[in-house]
Amino acid sequence: MDKKWWKEAVVYQIYPRSFMDSNGDGIGDLNGITSRLDYLKDLGVDVIWLSPVYQSPNDDNGYDISDYRAIMQEFGTMEDFDRMLSEMHKRGIRLVMDLVVNHTSDEHKWFVESRKSKDNPYRDYYIWRDAKEGKEPNNWGSCFSGSAWKYDPQTEMYYLHLFSTKQPDLNWENPAVRKEVFDMMNWWCEKGIDGFRMDVISMISKPEGLPDGKIPEGGLYGDSGCVNGPHVHEYLQEMNREVLSKYDLMTVGECAGVTIEEAEKYASADGKELSMVFQFELVDLASGTYGKWTDKRVPLKDFKRVMTAWQTELEGKAWNSLFLGNHDQPRCLSRFGDDSPEYRVVSAKMLATCLHMMQGTPYVYQGEELGMTNAYFTELKDYRDIESIQYFHEYTEAGIYTPEYMMKCLMLRGRDNARTPMQWEDSHQAGFTEGTPWIRVNSNYKEINAKQQLSDPNSIFHYYQKLIRLRKEKPVIVYGTFEALYREHDQIFAYTRTLEGEKLLTVCNFSEHVAEMEIPEEFQKNAECLITNLGRKDFGKKVVLKPYEAFVLYRNL
Ligand code: TEU
Ligand code: CA
C-alpha cells in the first residue's frame, strides 16, 4: 500500500457560519476559526475541511458562489483568510477548501452576463433550453424540490438548476468553463491551500440530450440521472493534469450516487483523478419514495452491509473516506446512536470507535467530538435551510405529507440539526456569539459543551482525542486489511484489521441491550486493550457486552 499523508490524516469539517463568531453579529467568521485553532490542535486533527467562505448571497449558505476569488463579507476579509491559513500551517494543520463548481450563484458575473442575451459570450457557460410544448424542457426535479428548470423572461428560455433557482448549473461541456475553473483552482493553490472537497462533483457531466427521468411511484418529478455522467472522468483527469498533479494536495469528491465500482475510477490508486470520495450509500439508507424524508431508523444489518462492502471491495483499488455526519446530515449520534441522557455519552464513543478503527480517512464534523445532538426544532420558523423549508411547503401543499409528519421528518433528517452553533461553553449562546445567532442554539448546550469536556478526562472529546492518537501510533489502523466478524449479528458490529506483525479487533454493541459474544481465541491471551468506552478489564472467552459497549484489542503477531 503506498503511503500518503492524507491516508494517515484525520480531517475536521468546519461549517464556518456556525463555528465561532468573533464580532458579535451572530454569524461565525474566519477570525473566530483562528481563535479556536488551539482547540483543534489539542483534539489532534491534521486537516480542516472548510465549507465555502467565498462571496455569496447565501441562498444555500455559501454553496452559491458569486465570486470565487473573494471572501464572503460576513466571514471577513482576504487578510483574515491569509492569517487563518498561516496560523493553521504554524500548528501543522492543513486546509482543504470546499470547491463548488457544479453551479455558481445567479449573482455571479458569468450568469449575469449569460442571461442578458442568446449571443452573449457567456451564454454557453450555463445550460439553457427552449420550452418543450410550452413547458419545462424535461421532467427533472431539483434536489431542493420543484422543477430543475427556471424560466427566464429576458431571453424566453429555461436554465438548469439541480439545486436552488439561484444556483444555475455550469456547462462543463464548454472548455472555457473548465479553463475558468482550473485557473481559479490554481489561484487558490498558489495561495498555499492543501486540497479541495469537491461539491457534487459526480453531477458535473449531464446525460446526452437531457432526457426525461423516471418518476418514482407517487413522486412529482423525474430523476435527472446526472450522477456519474458520460464525461465526468474525462473532466476530472483534465483537472488533475491542469491543477491537482502540480501540488501535494488531498482531494475528496462528494459523489452522490457513486457505486464502489465508480469509486474505483474517481479515487483510483493511480492518482489520475482524486484522492478519495464521499459515498452516499450509508447516509442514504432508510430513504424512500420521498428521499430522506422518512422517520425510519437504519437497521444495523444494513449499516454493517454497506460499511463492510466499502471496506472490503475498495481495498487496494481506491481509498475510503470515513464519515457518519456532515453539514448536510442530521447529527450522527441522533441518527445512528442513542442521544438519550442515559446512553448519549457511551453511544457517541461506541460510534466513534466503530468508524475510527476502519480503513480510510476519518472525518469529524464540528461538534461530533462533543456528542452534539439534533436540535429537534418543532417550529418551521426556527429552520433556516432552503432544502427543508421548500420541501416542507411542497410536500404539505401537495398533500403528500401532513404538516405534523413533515415536521417530524425535519426534526429527524433536516440539515439544520447539524448547523446549530458550536457549543463552546455553558454561558450566553453557548459561547458562540455575544450577539443573536443566525440560527438558534441547541437547548442542551449547558450539558453539552467543549469547556466542560476539556476538564473531564472521561469526556467524548478526550475519547476522540485518544482514537485520533491511536491512529498515529498503530500503522495497522491506517493500512491493515479489514475483515468483518459476526456478520449476521443484529446487535454487534465487530471486525479485525491485519497488517504484517499486527492485528486488531474492534467490537461495538449498537444496541441498548446486553449482547453475548466470544472473544476470538487469538485475542483471549496476550492482547492489549487499546481503548474501551466502559472501562472493561476482563476479556475472557465469553463476554456479555453492556448497552453500547465498545472496545479495541490489539496484539503483535
Ligand atoms: O450537497 C449535495 C447533496 O447531495 C445535497 O443535496 C445533500 O445530499 C442533501 O442535501 C442531503 O439531504 C452539496 C453540499 O454539501 C450541500 O450543502 C449543498 O446544498 C449542495 O451540494 C448544493 O451545493
Ligand atoms: Ca461574525
Coordinates of C-alpha atoms and ligand atoms in Angstrom, one line a residue:
M1 CA 0.0 0.0 0.0
D2 CA 1.7 3.3 -1.0
K3 CA 1.8 5.6 2.0
K4 CA 0.3 9.1 1.6
W5 CA -0.1 11.8 4.3
W6 CA -3.8 12.1 3.6
K7 CA -4.2 8.4 4.2
E8 CA -2.8 8.9 7.7
A9 CA -4.7 12.1 8.5
V10 CA -7.9 12.8 10.4
V11 CA -10.0 15.6 9.0
Y12 CA -12.2 18.1 10.9
Q13 CA -15.0 19.7 9.0
I14 CA -15.9 23.3 9.9
Y15 CA -19.2 24.9 8.8
P16 CA -18.0 28.5 9.2
R17 CA -21.4 30.1 9.7
S18 CA -21.9 28.1 12.9
F19 CA -18.3 27.6 14.3
M20 CA -17.3 30.8 16.1
D21 CA -18.4 34.4 15.9
S22 CA -15.7 36.9 16.7
N23 CA -17.5 40.2 16.1
G24 CA -20.9 39.7 17.7
D25 CA -23.0 39.7 14.5
G26 CA -24.3 36.2 15.3
I27 CA -22.5 34.7 12.3
G28 CA -19.4 32.6 12.5
D29 CA -16.3 34.0 10.8
L30 CA -12.7 33.5 9.9
N31 CA -11.2 35.3 12.9
G32 CA -13.5 33.1 15.0
I33 CA -12.0 30.0 13.5
T34 CA -8.4 31.3 14.0
S35 CA -9.3 31.9 17.7
R36 CA -10.2 28.2 18.1
L37 CA -7.2 26.6 16.3
D38 CA -5.5 25.5 19.6
Y39 CA -8.7 23.6 20.5
L40 CA -8.4 21.7 17.2
K41 CA -4.6 21.1 17.7
D42 CA -5.4 19.7 21.1
L43 CA -8.0 17.4 19.6
G44 CA -5.2 16.2 17.3
V45 CA -6.7 16.7 13.8
D46 CA -4.4 17.1 10.9
V47 CA -6.6 18.7 8.2
I48 CA -9.5 21.1 8.3
W49 CA -12.1 20.9 5.5
L50 CA -13.7 24.4 5.4
S51 CA -17.1 24.7 3.9
P52 CA -17.4 27.6 1.5
V53 CA -16.2 31.0 2.6
Y54 CA -16.3 32.7 -0.9
Q55 CA -18.5 35.7 -1.7
S56 CA -22.1 34.5 -1.8
P57 CA -25.7 35.8 -1.4
N58 CA -26.2 32.8 1.0
D59 CA -29.3 31.3 -0.7
D60 CA -27.7 28.0 0.2
N61 CA -25.3 29.2 2.9
G62 CA -22.3 29.8 0.7
Y63 CA -22.8 26.9 -1.7
D64 CA -24.0 29.5 -4.2
I65 CA -20.8 31.4 -5.1
S66 CA -20.9 34.9 -6.7
D67 CA -17.1 35.5 -6.6
Y68 CA -14.6 32.6 -6.3
R69 CA -11.7 34.9 -5.5
A70 CA -13.3 37.0 -2.7
I71 CA -14.2 36.2 0.9
M72 CA -17.8 36.5 1.9
Q73 CA -18.2 39.9 3.7
E74 CA -19.9 38.3 6.7
F75 CA -17.0 35.9 7.2
G76 CA -14.2 38.6 7.0
T77 CA -11.5 39.7 4.5
M78 CA -8.8 38.0 2.4
E79 CA -6.3 39.3 5.0
D80 CA -8.3 37.4 7.7
F81 CA -8.2 34.3 5.4
D82 CA -4.4 34.6 4.9
R83 CA -3.9 35.0 8.7
M84 CA -6.1 31.9 9.4
L85 CA -4.2 29.8 6.8
S86 CA -0.9 30.9 8.3
E87 CA -2.0 30.1 11.8
M88 CA -3.2 26.6 10.7
H89 CA 0.1 25.9 9.0
K90 CA 2.0 27.1 12.1
R91 CA 0.2 24.3 14.0
G92 CA 0.8 21.7 11.4
I93 CA -2.8 21.7 10.3
R94 CA -3.6 21.6 6.5
L95 CA -6.5 23.4 4.9
V96 CA -8.8 21.8 2.4
M97 CA -11.2 24.2 0.7
D98 CA -14.7 23.5 -0.5
L99 CA -14.9 23.7 -4.3
V100 CA -18.4 24.3 -5.6
V101 CA -18.2 24.2 -9.4
N102 CA -21.2 22.2 -10.5
H103 CA -23.0 25.5 -10.3
T104 CA -22.5 29.2 -9.3
S105 CA -24.8 31.8 -7.8
D106 CA -27.1 33.5 -10.2
E107 CA -25.4 36.7 -9.0
H108 CA -22.0 35.5 -10.4
K109 CA -20.9 37.9 -13.2
W110 CA -20.8 34.9 -15.6
F111 CA -24.5 34.3 -15.1
V112 CA -25.4 38.0 -15.0
E113 CA -23.9 38.2 -18.5
S114 CA -25.2 34.8 -19.7
R115 CA -28.8 35.7 -19.1
K116 CA -28.5 39.0 -21.0
S117 CA -28.8 37.6 -24.5
K118 CA -28.7 34.4 -26.5
D119 CA -25.5 35.6 -28.2
N120 CA -23.7 36.8 -25.1
P121 CA -20.1 35.4 -24.9
Y122 CA -21.0 33.8 -21.5
R123 CA -24.3 32.3 -22.8
D124 CA -22.9 28.8 -23.0
Y125 CA -21.3 28.9 -19.6
Y126 CA -24.7 27.6 -18.4
I127 CA -27.3 25.2 -19.6
W128 CA -30.2 27.0 -21.5
R129 CA -33.0 25.2 -23.3
D130 CA -36.2 26.3 -25.1
A131 CA -39.6 25.3 -23.7
K132 CA -40.9 21.9 -24.8
E133 CA -44.6 22.1 -25.7
G134 CA -44.8 25.3 -23.7
K135 CA -43.4 23.7 -20.5
E136 CA -40.0 22.9 -18.9
P137 CA -37.5 21.2 -21.3
N138 CA -37.8 17.9 -19.3
N139 CA -39.3 16.4 -16.2
W140 CA -36.3 16.7 -13.9
G141 CA -36.7 17.7 -10.3
S142 CA -34.4 19.9 -8.3
C143 CA -32.7 18.4 -5.2
F144 CA -34.4 21.2 -3.3
S145 CA -37.9 20.4 -4.6
G146 CA -39.7 21.7 -7.6
S147 CA -38.6 21.6 -11.2
A148 CA -34.9 21.7 -12.1
W149 CA -35.7 24.4 -14.7
K150 CA -36.4 28.1 -14.3
Y151 CA -37.9 30.2 -17.0
D152 CA -36.0 33.4 -17.7
P153 CA -38.2 36.0 -19.4
Q154 CA -35.3 38.1 -20.6
T155 CA -34.4 35.6 -23.4
E156 CA -37.6 33.4 -23.0
M157 CA -35.6 30.3 -22.3
Y158 CA -35.2 27.9 -19.3
Y159 CA -31.9 27.4 -17.4
L160 CA -31.0 24.2 -15.5
H161 CA -30.5 24.3 -11.7
L162 CA -30.2 21.0 -10.0
F163 CA -30.3 22.8 -6.7
S164 CA -31.9 26.2 -5.9
T165 CA -33.1 28.6 -8.6
K166 CA -30.2 30.8 -7.5
Q167 CA -27.7 28.0 -8.3
P168 CA -27.6 27.7 -12.1
D169 CA -25.6 24.7 -13.3
L170 CA -22.4 25.4 -15.1
N171 CA -22.0 23.8 -18.6
W172 CA -18.9 21.6 -18.2
E173 CA -19.0 20.6 -21.9
N174 CA -17.8 24.2 -22.6
P175 CA -13.9 24.2 -22.5
A176 CA -14.0 27.9 -21.5
V177 CA -15.8 26.9 -18.3
R178 CA -13.3 24.2 -17.5
K179 CA -10.4 26.7 -18.1
E180 CA -12.1 29.3 -15.8
V181 CA -12.4 26.7 -13.0
F182 CA -8.9 25.3 -13.4
D183 CA -7.4 28.9 -13.4
M184 CA -9.3 29.6 -10.2
M185 CA -8.2 26.4 -8.5
N186 CA -4.6 27.2 -9.4
W187 CA -5.0 30.6 -7.9
W188 CA -6.1 29.1 -4.6
C189 CA -3.3 26.5 -4.7
E190 CA -0.7 29.3 -5.2
K191 CA -2.1 30.8 -2.0
G192 CA -0.9 27.7 -0.3
I193 CA -4.0 25.7 0.4
D194 CA -3.7 21.9 0.7
G195 CA -6.6 20.5 -1.2
F196 CA -10.2 20.6 -2.2
R197 CA -13.5 18.9 -1.2
M198 CA -15.4 18.9 -4.5
D199 CA -19.1 19.7 -4.1
V200 CA -21.5 17.3 -6.1
I201 CA -18.6 16.6 -8.5
S202 CA -20.3 13.4 -9.7
M203 CA -23.0 15.6 -11.2
I204 CA -21.0 17.9 -13.5
S205 CA -21.5 15.8 -16.7
K206 CA -25.1 15.7 -17.7
P207 CA -26.6 12.8 -19.8
E208 CA -26.6 13.3 -23.6
G209 CA -29.8 15.1 -24.8
L210 CA -31.0 15.7 -21.2
P211 CA -33.7 13.0 -21.5
D212 CA -36.7 12.8 -19.1
G213 CA -36.0 10.7 -16.0
K214 CA -38.2 8.0 -14.3
I215 CA -40.8 9.5 -12.0
P216 CA -40.9 7.2 -8.9
E217 CA -44.4 5.9 -7.9
G218 CA -46.1 8.8 -6.2
G219 CA -43.3 11.2 -7.0
L220 CA -43.7 14.6 -8.7
Y221 CA -40.6 14.8 -10.8
G222 CA -38.2 12.6 -12.8
D223 CA -34.7 11.7 -11.6
S224 CA -32.1 13.8 -13.5
G225 CA -29.7 10.9 -13.8
C226 CA -26.9 13.4 -13.6
V227 CA -24.6 11.3 -11.5
N228 CA -21.5 9.6 -13.0
G229 CA -22.3 11.2 -16.3
P230 CA -20.6 10.3 -19.7
H231 CA -17.7 12.7 -19.4
V232 CA -17.1 13.1 -15.7
H233 CA -13.9 11.1 -15.6
E234 CA -12.5 13.0 -18.6
Y235 CA -13.2 16.3 -16.9
L236 CA -11.5 15.1 -13.6
Q237 CA -8.5 13.7 -15.4
E238 CA -8.2 17.1 -17.2
M239 CA -8.5 18.8 -13.8
N240 CA -5.8 16.6 -12.5
R241 CA -3.4 17.4 -15.3
E242 CA -4.1 21.1 -15.2
V243 CA -4.2 21.6 -11.4
L244 CA -4.1 18.7 -9.0
S245 CA -0.9 17.0 -10.2
K246 CA 1.1 20.2 -9.8
Y247 CA 0.7 20.3 -6.0
D248 CA 0.8 18.0 -3.0
L249 CA -2.9 18.0 -2.4
M250 CA -5.6 16.0 -0.8
T251 CA -8.8 15.9 -2.8
V252 CA -12.2 14.3 -1.9
G253 CA -15.1 14.2 -4.3
E254 CA -18.6 14.4 -2.9
C255 CA -20.2 11.8 -5.1
A256 CA -23.9 11.4 -4.7
G257 CA -24.9 8.1 -6.3
V258 CA -21.4 6.7 -6.6
T259 CA -21.1 2.9 -6.6
I260 CA -18.0 1.1 -5.4
E261 CA -17.2 0.3 -9.0
E262 CA -17.4 4.0 -9.9
A263 CA -15.4 5.0 -6.8
E264 CA -12.5 2.9 -8.1
K265 CA -12.4 5.3 -11.1
Y266 CA -12.8 8.6 -9.1
A267 CA -10.3 7.6 -6.4
S268 CA -8.1 5.2 -8.3
A269 CA -4.8 4.4 -6.8
D270 CA -3.0 5.6 -10.0
G271 CA -3.8 9.1 -8.8
K272 CA -5.2 10.2 -12.2
E273 CA -8.3 11.8 -10.6
L274 CA -9.0 12.3 -6.8
S275 CA -7.6 11.0 -3.5
M276 CA -10.9 9.7 -2.2
V277 CA -14.7 10.1 -2.4
F278 CA -17.6 10.6 -0.1
Q279 CA -20.1 7.8 -0.8
F280 CA -23.7 8.2 0.0
E281 CA -24.8 4.6 0.3
L282 CA -24.6 4.7 4.1
V283 CA -26.3 8.1 4.7
D284 CA -29.0 7.4 2.1
L285 CA -30.1 4.2 4.0
A286 CA -33.7 4.1 5.1
S287 CA -34.7 6.6 2.4
G288 CA -37.9 6.1 0.5
T289 CA -40.0 7.4 -2.4
Y290 CA -39.6 10.9 -1.0
G291 CA -35.9 10.5 -0.4
K292 CA -34.6 11.1 3.1
W293 CA -37.9 12.5 4.3
T294 CA -38.9 9.5 6.4
D295 CA -38.8 8.7 10.2
K296 CA -37.2 5.3 9.6
R297 CA -34.1 4.3 11.6
V298 CA -31.3 2.4 9.8
P299 CA -31.2 -1.3 10.8
L300 CA -27.8 -2.4 12.0
K301 CA -27.6 -5.2 9.4
D302 CA -27.8 -2.6 6.6
F303 CA -25.2 -0.3 8.3
K304 CA -22.9 -3.3 8.6
R305 CA -23.5 -4.5 5.0
V306 CA -22.7 -1.1 3.5
M307 CA -19.7 -0.4 5.7
T308 CA -18.3 -3.9 5.1
A309 CA -18.7 -3.7 1.3
W310 CA -16.9 -0.4 1.1
Q311 CA -14.1 -1.6 3.3
T312 CA -13.5 -4.9 1.5
E313 CA -14.3 -4.1 -2.1
L314 CA -12.3 -0.9 -2.4
E315 CA -9.3 -2.4 -0.7
G316 CA -6.1 -1.9 -2.7
K317 CA -8.0 -0.3 -5.5
A318 CA -9.0 3.1 -4.1
W319 CA -9.0 4.9 -0.7
N320 CA -12.1 5.3 1.5
S321 CA -13.3 8.4 3.3
L322 CA -15.0 7.6 6.7
F323 CA -17.8 9.7 7.9
L324 CA -21.2 9.5 9.7
G325 CA -22.2 13.1 9.5
N326 CA -21.6 16.5 8.0
H327 CA -23.4 19.8 7.4
D328 CA -26.0 18.0 5.2
Q329 CA -26.8 15.2 7.6
P330 CA -28.6 15.0 11.0
R331 CA -26.2 14.6 13.9
C332 CA -24.8 11.1 13.6
L333 CA -25.3 10.4 17.3
S334 CA -29.0 11.1 16.9
R335 CA -29.3 9.1 13.7
F336 CA -27.1 6.1 14.3
G337 CA -26.6 6.2 18.1
D338 CA -28.7 6.9 21.1
D339 CA -29.0 10.6 22.1
S340 CA -31.0 9.9 25.3
P341 CA -29.5 11.3 28.5
E342 CA -28.8 7.7 29.7
Y343 CA -26.9 6.5 26.6
R344 CA -25.7 9.6 24.8
V345 CA -22.1 9.5 26.0
V346 CA -21.5 5.8 25.8
S347 CA -23.1 5.5 22.4
A348 CA -21.2 8.5 21.0
K349 CA -18.0 6.8 22.0
M350 CA -19.1 3.5 20.5
L351 CA -20.0 5.1 17.1
A352 CA -16.6 6.8 17.1
T353 CA -14.8 3.6 17.9
C354 CA -16.6 1.8 15.1
L355 CA -15.7 4.5 12.5
H356 CA -12.2 5.4 13.5
M357 CA -10.8 1.9 13.6
M358 CA -11.7 1.3 9.9
Q359 CA -9.5 1.7 6.9
G360 CA -9.8 5.2 5.3
T361 CA -9.5 8.8 6.2
P362 CA -11.9 9.7 9.1
Y363 CA -13.9 12.9 9.1
V364 CA -15.0 14.6 12.3
Y365 CA -17.9 17.1 11.8
Q366 CA -17.8 20.1 14.1
G367 CA -19.4 19.2 17.5
E368 CA -19.4 15.5 16.8
E369 CA -16.4 15.2 19.1
L370 CA -18.6 16.6 21.9
G371 CA -21.6 14.4 21.2
M372 CA -23.7 17.2 20.0
T373 CA -27.2 16.0 19.1
N374 CA -30.1 17.0 16.8
A375 CA -31.8 20.3 17.8
Y376 CA -35.3 18.8 17.1
F377 CA -36.8 22.2 16.3
T378 CA -40.6 21.9 16.3
E379 CA -41.5 25.1 14.5
L380 CA -40.8 25.9 10.9
K381 CA -39.8 29.5 11.9
D382 CA -36.7 28.1 13.6
Y383 CA -35.5 26.4 10.4
R384 CA -33.1 28.2 8.0
D385 CA -32.2 25.6 5.4
I386 CA -33.7 26.2 2.0
E387 CA -33.9 22.4 1.4
S388 CA -36.1 21.8 4.5
I389 CA -38.3 24.9 4.1
Q390 CA -39.0 24.2 0.4
Y391 CA -39.8 20.5 0.9
F392 CA -42.0 21.3 3.8
H393 CA -44.1 23.5 1.6
E394 CA -44.0 21.3 -1.5
Y395 CA -45.0 18.1 0.4
T396 CA -47.7 19.6 2.6
E397 CA -49.2 21.6 -0.2
A398 CA -49.3 18.6 -2.5
G399 CA -50.9 16.6 0.3
I400 CA -48.0 14.1 0.3
Y401 CA -47.4 14.5 4.0
T402 CA -49.3 16.1 6.8
P403 CA -47.6 19.2 8.4
E404 CA -47.2 17.1 11.6
Y405 CA -45.4 14.2 9.8
M406 CA -43.3 16.5 7.6
M407 CA -42.2 18.4 10.8
K408 CA -41.2 15.1 12.3
C409 CA -39.1 14.4 9.3
L410 CA -37.4 17.8 9.5
M411 CA -36.7 17.1 13.2
L412 CA -35.1 13.8 12.4
R413 CA -33.4 14.4 9.0
G414 CA -33.2 18.2 8.4
R415 CA -29.8 19.7 7.7
D416 CA -30.3 22.4 10.3
N417 CA -29.8 19.8 13.0
A418 CA -26.1 19.9 12.3
R419 CA -25.9 23.6 11.7
T420 CA -26.8 25.0 15.1
P421 CA -23.9 26.9 16.7
M422 CA -20.9 25.1 18.1
Q423 CA -21.4 24.6 21.8
W424 CA -18.2 26.1 23.4
E425 CA -19.4 26.7 27.0
D426 CA -22.5 26.9 29.2
S427 CA -22.7 30.7 29.1
H428 CA -24.7 33.1 26.8
Q429 CA -25.4 31.5 23.4
A430 CA -23.0 28.6 24.3
G431 CA -20.1 31.0 23.9
F432 CA -20.6 31.0 20.1
T433 CA -21.5 34.7 19.9
E434 CA -22.0 37.8 22.0
G435 CA -25.0 38.7 19.8
T436 CA -28.0 36.8 18.5
P437 CA -27.1 33.7 16.5
W438 CA -28.3 33.4 12.9
I439 CA -29.9 30.1 14.0
R440 CA -31.0 29.0 17.5
V441 CA -28.5 27.3 19.8
N442 CA -29.4 23.8 20.7
S443 CA -31.2 23.9 24.1
N444 CA -28.9 21.3 25.6
Y445 CA -25.7 23.4 25.5
K446 CA -25.4 23.6 29.2
E447 CA -25.0 19.8 29.4
I448 CA -23.0 19.5 26.2
N449 CA -20.2 22.0 25.7
A450 CA -16.4 22.0 25.0
K451 CA -15.4 23.8 28.2
Q452 CA -17.0 21.1 30.4
Q453 CA -15.5 18.3 28.3
L454 CA -12.0 19.7 28.2
S455 CA -11.9 19.4 32.0
D456 CA -13.4 15.9 32.1
P457 CA -10.9 13.1 31.3
N458 CA -13.8 10.7 30.5
S459 CA -15.5 13.1 28.1
I460 CA -16.3 12.3 24.5
F461 CA -13.8 14.9 23.4
H462 CA -11.0 13.0 25.2
Y463 CA -12.2 9.8 23.7
Y464 CA -11.9 11.2 20.2
Q465 CA -8.5 12.6 21.1
K466 CA -7.4 9.1 22.1
L467 CA -8.8 7.5 18.9
I468 CA -7.0 10.1 16.8
R469 CA -3.8 9.5 18.7
L470 CA -4.1 5.7 18.3
R471 CA -4.3 6.2 14.5
K472 CA -0.8 7.8 14.7
E473 CA 0.7 5.1 16.9
K474 CA -0.6 1.9 15.2
P475 CA 0.1 1.5 11.4
V476 CA -2.5 -1.4 11.3
I477 CA -5.3 1.2 11.9
V478 CA -4.3 3.0 8.8
Y479 CA -3.1 0.3 6.5
G480 CA -4.4 -3.0 7.9
T481 CA -6.9 -5.1 5.9
F482 CA -10.4 -5.3 7.1
E483 CA -12.4 -8.5 7.9
A484 CA -15.9 -8.4 9.4
L485 CA -16.9 -10.9 12.1
Y486 CA -20.4 -11.8 13.4
R487 CA -21.8 -10.7 10.1
E488 CA -25.4 -11.8 10.9
H489 CA -25.4 -10.5 14.5
D490 CA -28.1 -7.8 14.8
Q491 CA -26.5 -6.0 17.8
I492 CA -22.8 -6.4 17.4
F493 CA -20.6 -4.9 14.7
A494 CA -17.1 -6.5 15.1
Y495 CA -14.2 -6.6 12.7
T496 CA -10.4 -7.2 12.6
R497 CA -7.6 -5.3 10.9
T498 CA -4.4 -7.1 10.0
L499 CA -1.1 -5.8 8.9
E500 CA 2.2 -7.6 8.9
G501 CA 3.1 -8.2 12.5
E502 CA -0.1 -6.5 14.0
K503 CA -3.7 -7.4 14.4
L504 CA -6.6 -5.5 15.9
L505 CA -10.1 -6.5 17.0
T506 CA -12.9 -3.9 17.2
V507 CA -16.1 -4.8 19.0
C508 CA -19.2 -2.5 19.1
N509 CA -22.6 -3.2 20.6
F510 CA -25.0 -0.9 18.7
S511 CA -28.0 -1.8 20.9
E512 CA -29.4 -0.7 24.3
H513 CA -29.5 -4.4 25.3
V514 CA -26.7 -6.6 26.5
A515 CA -25.1 -8.8 23.9
E516 CA -23.1 -12.0 24.4
M517 CA -20.1 -12.8 22.3
E518 CA -17.0 -15.0 22.2
I519 CA -13.6 -13.3 22.0
P520 CA -11.7 -15.0 19.1
E521 CA -9.1 -17.4 20.5
E522 CA -6.2 -15.4 19.2
F523 CA -7.3 -12.3 21.3
Q524 CA -8.0 -14.2 24.5
K525 CA -4.4 -14.1 25.7
N526 CA -1.6 -11.6 25.3
A527 CA -3.8 -9.0 23.8
E528 CA -3.7 -5.3 24.9
C529 CA -6.9 -3.3 25.2
L530 CA -6.2 -0.1 23.3
I531 CA -9.5 1.7 24.2
T532 CA -12.8 0.9 25.8
N533 CA -15.8 3.2 26.5
L534 CA -16.9 1.4 29.7
G535 CA -13.5 0.5 31.3
R536 CA -13.8 -3.2 30.7
K537 CA -10.8 -5.2 32.1
D538 CA -11.8 -8.8 31.6
F539 CA -11.5 -10.2 28.1
G540 CA -12.0 -13.9 28.7
K541 CA -13.6 -16.4 26.2
K542 CA -17.2 -15.2 26.7
V543 CA -18.1 -11.6 27.3
V544 CA -21.5 -10.1 27.9
L545 CA -21.4 -6.6 26.3
K546 CA -23.2 -3.8 28.1
P547 CA -25.5 -1.5 26.1
Y548 CA -23.4 0.4 23.5
E549 CA -20.2 -1.1 24.9
A550 CA -17.2 -0.8 22.6
F551 CA -13.5 -1.9 22.9
V552 CA -10.5 -2.5 20.8
L553 CA -8.0 -5.3 21.4
Y554 CA -4.5 -5.3 19.8
R555 CA -1.8 -7.9 19.5
N556 CA 1.5 -8.4 17.9
L557 CA 1.6 -11.4 15.6
Ligands
TEU1 O1 -24.7 18.6 -1.2 C1 -25.1 17.8 -2.3 C2 -26.2 16.9 -2.0 O2 -26.4 15.9 -2.5 C3 -27.2 17.5 -1.0 O3 -28.4 17.7 -1.7 C4 -27.3 16.6 0.2 O4 -27.0 15.3 -0.1 C5 -28.7 16.7 0.6 O5 -29.0 18.0 1.0 C6 -28.9 15.7 1.8 O6 -30.3 15.8 2.1 C7 -23.8 19.6 -1.6 C8 -23.5 20.4 -0.3 O7 -22.8 19.6 0.6 C9 -24.8 21.0 0.1 O8 -24.6 21.7 1.4 C10 -25.3 21.9 -0.9 O9 -26.6 22.4 -0.5 C11 -25.4 21.2 -2.3 O10 -24.3 20.4 -2.6 C12 -25.5 22.2 -3.4 O11 -24.3 22.9 -3.5
CA2 CA -19.2 37.2 12.9

